[in-house]
Each structure stands twice: as C-alpha cells, then as structure tokens.
Coordinates of C-alpha atoms in Angstrom, one line a residue:
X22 CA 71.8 92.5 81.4
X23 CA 70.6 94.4 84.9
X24 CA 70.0 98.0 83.0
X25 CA 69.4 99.6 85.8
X26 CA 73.2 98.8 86.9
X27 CA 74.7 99.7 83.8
X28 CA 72.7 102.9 83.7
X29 CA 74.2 103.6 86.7
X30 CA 77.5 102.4 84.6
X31 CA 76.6 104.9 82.0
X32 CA 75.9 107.7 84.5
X33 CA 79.2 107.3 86.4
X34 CA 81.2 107.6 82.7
X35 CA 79.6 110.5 82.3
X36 CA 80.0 112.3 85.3
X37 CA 83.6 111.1 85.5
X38 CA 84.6 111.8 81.8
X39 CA 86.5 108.5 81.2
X40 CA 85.5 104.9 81.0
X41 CA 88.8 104.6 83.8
X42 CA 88.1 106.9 85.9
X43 CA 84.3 105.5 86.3
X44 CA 85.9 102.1 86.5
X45 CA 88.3 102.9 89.5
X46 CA 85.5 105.0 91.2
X47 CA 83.2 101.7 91.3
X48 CA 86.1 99.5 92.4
X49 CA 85.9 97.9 88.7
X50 CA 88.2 96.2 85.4
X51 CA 88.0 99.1 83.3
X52 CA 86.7 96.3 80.8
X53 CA 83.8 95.7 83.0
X54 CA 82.5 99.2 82.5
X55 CA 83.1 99.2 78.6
X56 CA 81.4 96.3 78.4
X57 CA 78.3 97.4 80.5
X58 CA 78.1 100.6 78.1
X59 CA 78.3 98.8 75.4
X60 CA 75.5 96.3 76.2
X61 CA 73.4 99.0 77.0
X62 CA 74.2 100.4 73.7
X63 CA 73.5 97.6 71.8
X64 CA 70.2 96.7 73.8
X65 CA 69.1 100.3 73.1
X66 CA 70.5 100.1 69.6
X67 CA 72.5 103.7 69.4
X68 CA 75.6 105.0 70.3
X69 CA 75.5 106.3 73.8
X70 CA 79.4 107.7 73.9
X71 CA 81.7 108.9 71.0
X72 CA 85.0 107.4 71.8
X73 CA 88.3 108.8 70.2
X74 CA 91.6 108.8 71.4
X75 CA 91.3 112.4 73.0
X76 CA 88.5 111.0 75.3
X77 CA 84.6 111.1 75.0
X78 CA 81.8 112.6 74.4
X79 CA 77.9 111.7 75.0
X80 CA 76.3 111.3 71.4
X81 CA 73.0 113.1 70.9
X82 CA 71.1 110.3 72.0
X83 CA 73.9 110.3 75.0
X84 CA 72.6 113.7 75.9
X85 CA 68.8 112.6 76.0
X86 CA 69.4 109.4 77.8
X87 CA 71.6 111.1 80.4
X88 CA 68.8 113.1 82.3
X89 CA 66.3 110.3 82.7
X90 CA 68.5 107.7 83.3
X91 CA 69.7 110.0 86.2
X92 CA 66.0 110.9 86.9
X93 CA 65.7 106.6 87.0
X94 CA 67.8 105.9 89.3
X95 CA 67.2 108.8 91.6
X96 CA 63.6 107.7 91.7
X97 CA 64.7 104.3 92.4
X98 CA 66.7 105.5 95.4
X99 CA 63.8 107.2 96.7
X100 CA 61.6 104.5 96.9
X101 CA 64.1 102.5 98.6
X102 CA 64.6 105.0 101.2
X103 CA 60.8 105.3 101.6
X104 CA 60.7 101.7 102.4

C-alpha cells in the first residue's frame, strides 16, 4: 500500500464529505477509494471514518490523523517544489 496516496485518499473524503464525491474529484471507481481508506485503516489499525447511511463522519482518531496527514503531504509538496 503507497500511504502516502491513500492519505491523500483519506484527505480528499474528508474534505469532500463522501467516499463518491472524493472518488469523482480524483477521476476514480468509488471502490477504489473505499478500499484505499480502508487499507489505511486496517494498516493503522482504527477506524478512520464512521460510515452510516446518512453519510460520515471522521472518528476521533479521524480527527487526529486529519491535520498531520494534511501537514504530510503539504510538506511533501514543498520539498518537491524546492527541487
């Protein structure tokens, strides 16, 4: 699993509110994303997103994860526009 990629998965669900709407804003299968989140779940072993049929909401640990992983990958992109 690239986890930087499926932070940036994670980040885009969050900022979009839905697992489709983050899938059509990256030009993905809606299953795609799901599963991304979910391996990042699983490889971080916690629930990331609550998921009910009214839509979803970052978990506790959703909520912590959110600002580094955005602090990640904006680091990331700063390097790589250094170089």
């Amino acid at each position: 699993m690239d986890r930087l990629w499926a932070m940036e998965v994670f980040v885009r669900v969050a900022d979009c509110g839905s697992f489709s709407r983050a899938a059509e804003s990256m030009g993905l299968a809606n299953a795609t994303v799901t599963t991304c989140v979910r391996n990042l779940e699983r490889h971080l072993n916690v629930s990331l997103i609550s998921r009910n049929s009214r839509g979803l909401r970052l978990s506790e640990e959703g909520l912590l994860f959110l600002p580094r992983a955005r602090e990640l990958l904006a680091s990331l992109t700063h390097a790589e526009d250094e170089v």
